[in-house]
Coordinates of C-alpha atoms in Angstrom, one line a residue:
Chain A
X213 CA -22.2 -25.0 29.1
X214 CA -19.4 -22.7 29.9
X215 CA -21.5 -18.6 30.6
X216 CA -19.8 -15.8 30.7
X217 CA -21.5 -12.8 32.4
X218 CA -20.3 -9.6 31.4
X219 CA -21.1 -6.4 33.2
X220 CA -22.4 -3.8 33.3
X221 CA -24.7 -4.8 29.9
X222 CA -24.8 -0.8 28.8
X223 CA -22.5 2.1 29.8
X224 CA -22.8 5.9 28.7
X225 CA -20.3 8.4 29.5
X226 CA -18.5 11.6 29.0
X227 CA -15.5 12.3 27.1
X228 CA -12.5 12.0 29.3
X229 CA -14.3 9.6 31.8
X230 CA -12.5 6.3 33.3
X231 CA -14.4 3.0 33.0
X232 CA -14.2 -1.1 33.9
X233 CA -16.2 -3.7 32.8
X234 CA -16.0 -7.2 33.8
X235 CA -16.2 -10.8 32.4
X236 CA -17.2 -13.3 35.3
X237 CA -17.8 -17.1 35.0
X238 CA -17.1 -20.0 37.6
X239 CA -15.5 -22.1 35.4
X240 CA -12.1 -21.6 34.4
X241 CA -10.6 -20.8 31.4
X242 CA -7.2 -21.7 29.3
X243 CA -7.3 -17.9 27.7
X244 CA -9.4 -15.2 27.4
X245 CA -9.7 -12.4 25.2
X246 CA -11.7 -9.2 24.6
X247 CA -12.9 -8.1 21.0
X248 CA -14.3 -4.7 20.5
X249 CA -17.4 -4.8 17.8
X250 CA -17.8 -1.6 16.1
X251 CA -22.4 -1.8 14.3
X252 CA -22.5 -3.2 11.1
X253 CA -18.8 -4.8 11.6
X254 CA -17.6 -8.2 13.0
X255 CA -15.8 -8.0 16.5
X256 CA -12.3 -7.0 16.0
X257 CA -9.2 -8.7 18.9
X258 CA -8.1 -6.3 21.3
X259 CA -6.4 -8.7 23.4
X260 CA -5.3 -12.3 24.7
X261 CA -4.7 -13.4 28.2
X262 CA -3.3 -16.6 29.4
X263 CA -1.8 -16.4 32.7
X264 CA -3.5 -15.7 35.9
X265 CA -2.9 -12.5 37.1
X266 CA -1.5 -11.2 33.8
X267 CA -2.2 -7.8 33.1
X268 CA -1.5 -6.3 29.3
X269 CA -2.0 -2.9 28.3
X270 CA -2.6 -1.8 24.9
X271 CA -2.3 2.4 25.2
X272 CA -5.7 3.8 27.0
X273 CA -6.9 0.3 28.0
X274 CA -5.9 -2.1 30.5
X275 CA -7.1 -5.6 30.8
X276 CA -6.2 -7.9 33.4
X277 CA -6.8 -11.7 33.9
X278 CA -8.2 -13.1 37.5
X279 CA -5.5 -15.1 39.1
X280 CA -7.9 -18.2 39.2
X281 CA -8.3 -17.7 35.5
X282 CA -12.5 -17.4 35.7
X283 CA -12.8 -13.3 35.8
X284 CA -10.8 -10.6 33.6
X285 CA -11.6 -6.8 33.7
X286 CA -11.0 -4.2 30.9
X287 CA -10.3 -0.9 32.2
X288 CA -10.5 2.6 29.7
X289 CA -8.9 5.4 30.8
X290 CA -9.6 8.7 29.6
X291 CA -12.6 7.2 27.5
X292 CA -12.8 9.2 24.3
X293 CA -15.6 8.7 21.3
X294 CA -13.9 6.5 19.2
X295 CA -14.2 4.0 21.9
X296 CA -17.8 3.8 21.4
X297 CA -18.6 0.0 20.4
X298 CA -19.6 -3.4 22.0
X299 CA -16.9 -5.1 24.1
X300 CA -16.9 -9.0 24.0
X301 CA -15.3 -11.3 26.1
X302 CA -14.6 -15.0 24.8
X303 CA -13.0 -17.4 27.0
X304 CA -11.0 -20.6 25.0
X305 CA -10.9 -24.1 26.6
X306 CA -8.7 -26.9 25.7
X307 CA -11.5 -28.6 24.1
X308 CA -11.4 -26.0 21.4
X309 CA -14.5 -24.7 21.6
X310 CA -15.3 -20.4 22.9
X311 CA -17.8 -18.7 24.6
X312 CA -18.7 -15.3 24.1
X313 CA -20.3 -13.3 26.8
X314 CA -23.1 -11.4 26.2
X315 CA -21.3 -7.8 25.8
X316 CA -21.1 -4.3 27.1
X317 CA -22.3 -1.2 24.8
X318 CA -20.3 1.5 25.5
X319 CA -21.1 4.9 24.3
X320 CA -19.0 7.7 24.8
X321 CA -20.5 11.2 24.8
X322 CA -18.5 13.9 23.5
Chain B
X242 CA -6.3 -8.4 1.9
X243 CA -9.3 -10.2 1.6
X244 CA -9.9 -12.3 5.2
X245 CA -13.0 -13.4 5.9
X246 CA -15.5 -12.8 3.2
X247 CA -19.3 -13.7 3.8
X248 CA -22.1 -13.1 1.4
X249 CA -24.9 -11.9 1.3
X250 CA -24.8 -9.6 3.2
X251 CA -28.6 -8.8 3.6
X252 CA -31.4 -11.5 2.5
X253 CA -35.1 -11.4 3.6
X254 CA -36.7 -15.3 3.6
X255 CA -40.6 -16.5 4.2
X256 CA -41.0 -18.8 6.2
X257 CA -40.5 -22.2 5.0
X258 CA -37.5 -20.9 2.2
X259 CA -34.5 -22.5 2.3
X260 CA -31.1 -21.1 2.1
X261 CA -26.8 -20.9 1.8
X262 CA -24.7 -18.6 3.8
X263 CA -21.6 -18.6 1.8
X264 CA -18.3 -18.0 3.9
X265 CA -14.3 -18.3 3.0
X266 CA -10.9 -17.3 4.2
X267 CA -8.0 -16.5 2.5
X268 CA -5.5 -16.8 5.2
X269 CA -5.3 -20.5 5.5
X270 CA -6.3 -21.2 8.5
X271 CA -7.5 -24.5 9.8
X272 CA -10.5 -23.8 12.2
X273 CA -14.0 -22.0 10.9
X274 CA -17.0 -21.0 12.9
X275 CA -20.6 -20.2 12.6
X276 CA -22.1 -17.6 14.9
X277 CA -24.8 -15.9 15.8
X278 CA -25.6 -12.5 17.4
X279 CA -29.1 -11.7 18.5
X280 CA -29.9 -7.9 19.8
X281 CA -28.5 -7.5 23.1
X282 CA -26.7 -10.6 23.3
X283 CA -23.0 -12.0 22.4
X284 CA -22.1 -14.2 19.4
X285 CA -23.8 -18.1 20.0
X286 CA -22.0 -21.0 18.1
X287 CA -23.8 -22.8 15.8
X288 CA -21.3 -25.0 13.9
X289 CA -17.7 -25.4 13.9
X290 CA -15.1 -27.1 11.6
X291 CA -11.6 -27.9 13.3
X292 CA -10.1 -29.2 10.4
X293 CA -10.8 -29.5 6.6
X294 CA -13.3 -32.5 6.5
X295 CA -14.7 -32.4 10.3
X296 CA -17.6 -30.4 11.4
X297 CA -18.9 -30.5 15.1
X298 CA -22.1 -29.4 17.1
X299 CA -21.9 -25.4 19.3
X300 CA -24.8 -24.3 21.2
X301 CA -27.7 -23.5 18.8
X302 CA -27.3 -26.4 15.9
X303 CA -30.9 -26.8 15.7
X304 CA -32.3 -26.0 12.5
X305 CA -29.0 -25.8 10.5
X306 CA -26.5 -27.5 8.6
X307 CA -22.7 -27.1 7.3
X308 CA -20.2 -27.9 4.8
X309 CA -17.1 -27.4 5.3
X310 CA -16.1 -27.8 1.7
X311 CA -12.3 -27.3 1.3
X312 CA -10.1 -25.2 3.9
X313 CA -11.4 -22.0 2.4
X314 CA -15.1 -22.5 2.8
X315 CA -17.5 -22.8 5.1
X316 CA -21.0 -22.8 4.3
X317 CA -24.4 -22.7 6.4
X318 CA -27.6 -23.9 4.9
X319 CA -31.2 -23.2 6.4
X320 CA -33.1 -26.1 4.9
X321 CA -36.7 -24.4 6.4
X322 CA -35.9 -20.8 7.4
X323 CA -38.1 -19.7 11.1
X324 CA -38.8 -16.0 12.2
X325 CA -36.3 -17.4 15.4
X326 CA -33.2 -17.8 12.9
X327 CA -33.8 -14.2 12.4
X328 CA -30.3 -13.1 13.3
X329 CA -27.1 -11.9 12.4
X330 CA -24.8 -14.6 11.2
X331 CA -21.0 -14.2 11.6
X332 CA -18.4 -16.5 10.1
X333 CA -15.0 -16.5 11.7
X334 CA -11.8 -18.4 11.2
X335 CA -8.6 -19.2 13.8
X336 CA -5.3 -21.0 13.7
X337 CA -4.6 -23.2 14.9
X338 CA -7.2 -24.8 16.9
X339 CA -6.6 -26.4 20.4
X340 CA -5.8 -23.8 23.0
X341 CA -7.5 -20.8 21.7
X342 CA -5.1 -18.4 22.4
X343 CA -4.8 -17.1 18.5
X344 CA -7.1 -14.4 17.1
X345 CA -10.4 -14.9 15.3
X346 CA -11.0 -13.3 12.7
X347 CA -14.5 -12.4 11.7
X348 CA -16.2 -11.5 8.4
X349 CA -18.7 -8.3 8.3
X350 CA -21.5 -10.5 9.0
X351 CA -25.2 -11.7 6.7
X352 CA -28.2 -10.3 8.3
X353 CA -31.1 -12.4 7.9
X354 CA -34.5 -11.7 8.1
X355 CA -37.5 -14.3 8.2
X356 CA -40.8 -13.1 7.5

């Protein structure tokens, strides 16, 4: 079994604050992507990377891919209340199967 | 635009009850899943079906059972509901299948309760 270990497990910060979270495994992985899950709501894709080292950045947020392809952070600049939700990382294998790391909680204070 | 559609959305069981979660897609896509999301914890897969007519093992299978009917639905059947399935159970669907690199999409989720 493929884990991903996301951390940190719960965050809680002020308007206007910067933040990272990571996804970590030791296996490697063919993509990975981040989904943001808002309560009551399925997870919702923010993001695919393929490529190690790739970087993408989708307005406030920045999410890079670990050049060995096991570790991908997503950064939040300027965090703002909206961005309150759990963050999910899934990393896809060639055998076509996912795993979902356990998730961060962000709350954003306003 | 439809998506992913689950229902019910809420259902309370005793143990023992059996039980369908309905599921279907309206965006043609080849490749459903069955998850499930436990508090403080990510989405575990309990069933996936690559392709209309195939349905393969994930992490938690124990204690369930699929159809995967047509391309549009995807069901998951309790056969003797325990307080442990309490959960909430997500249905998703992807094309294509091999790589992973397209988006899931996810319905809003059933939220099961065993007493």
């Amino acid at each position: 079994t493929q884990l991903l270990e996301q951390s940190p497990q719960f965050l809680s910060i002020q308007e206007g604050e910067n933040l990272t979270v990571y996804c970590n495994s030791s296996s490697v992985f063919s993509s990975l992507q981040w989904y943001r899950q808002e309560p009551g709501e399925g997870p919702v894709l923010l993001v695919t990377v393929v490529t190690g080292g790739e970087v993408k950045k989708l307005k406030r947020l920045t999410f890079q891919f670990g050049d060995a392809r096991k570790d991908s952070s997503l950064h939040i600049t300027a965090a703002q209340p909206g961005d309150t939700g759990l963050y999910l990382c899934a990393g896809g294998t060639n055998a076509g199967k996912s795993t979902f790391g356990d998730g961060t909680t962000l709350t954003v204070k306003p | 635009n439809a998506g992913v559609t689950q229902t019910p959305k809420f259902q309370v069981l005793k143990t023992g009850q059996s039980m369908t979660l309905q599921c279907a897609q309206d965006m043609n896509h080849n490749s459903m899943y069955w998850y499930r999301q436990d508090p403080g914890m990510g989405l575990r897969l309990i069933y996936y079906s690559a392709s209309e007519g195939t349905t393969d093992k994930g992490e938690v299978p124990n204690g369930y059972n699929v159809s995967r009917l047509n391309k549009r639905e995807f069901s998951l059947r309790l056969e003797s509901a325990a307080p442990s399935q309490t959960s909430v159970y997500f249905c998703a669907s992807r094309l294509p299948h091999r790589g992973l690199n397209t988006e899931a999409f996810f319905g809003q989720g059933t939220r099961l309760t065993v007493v």
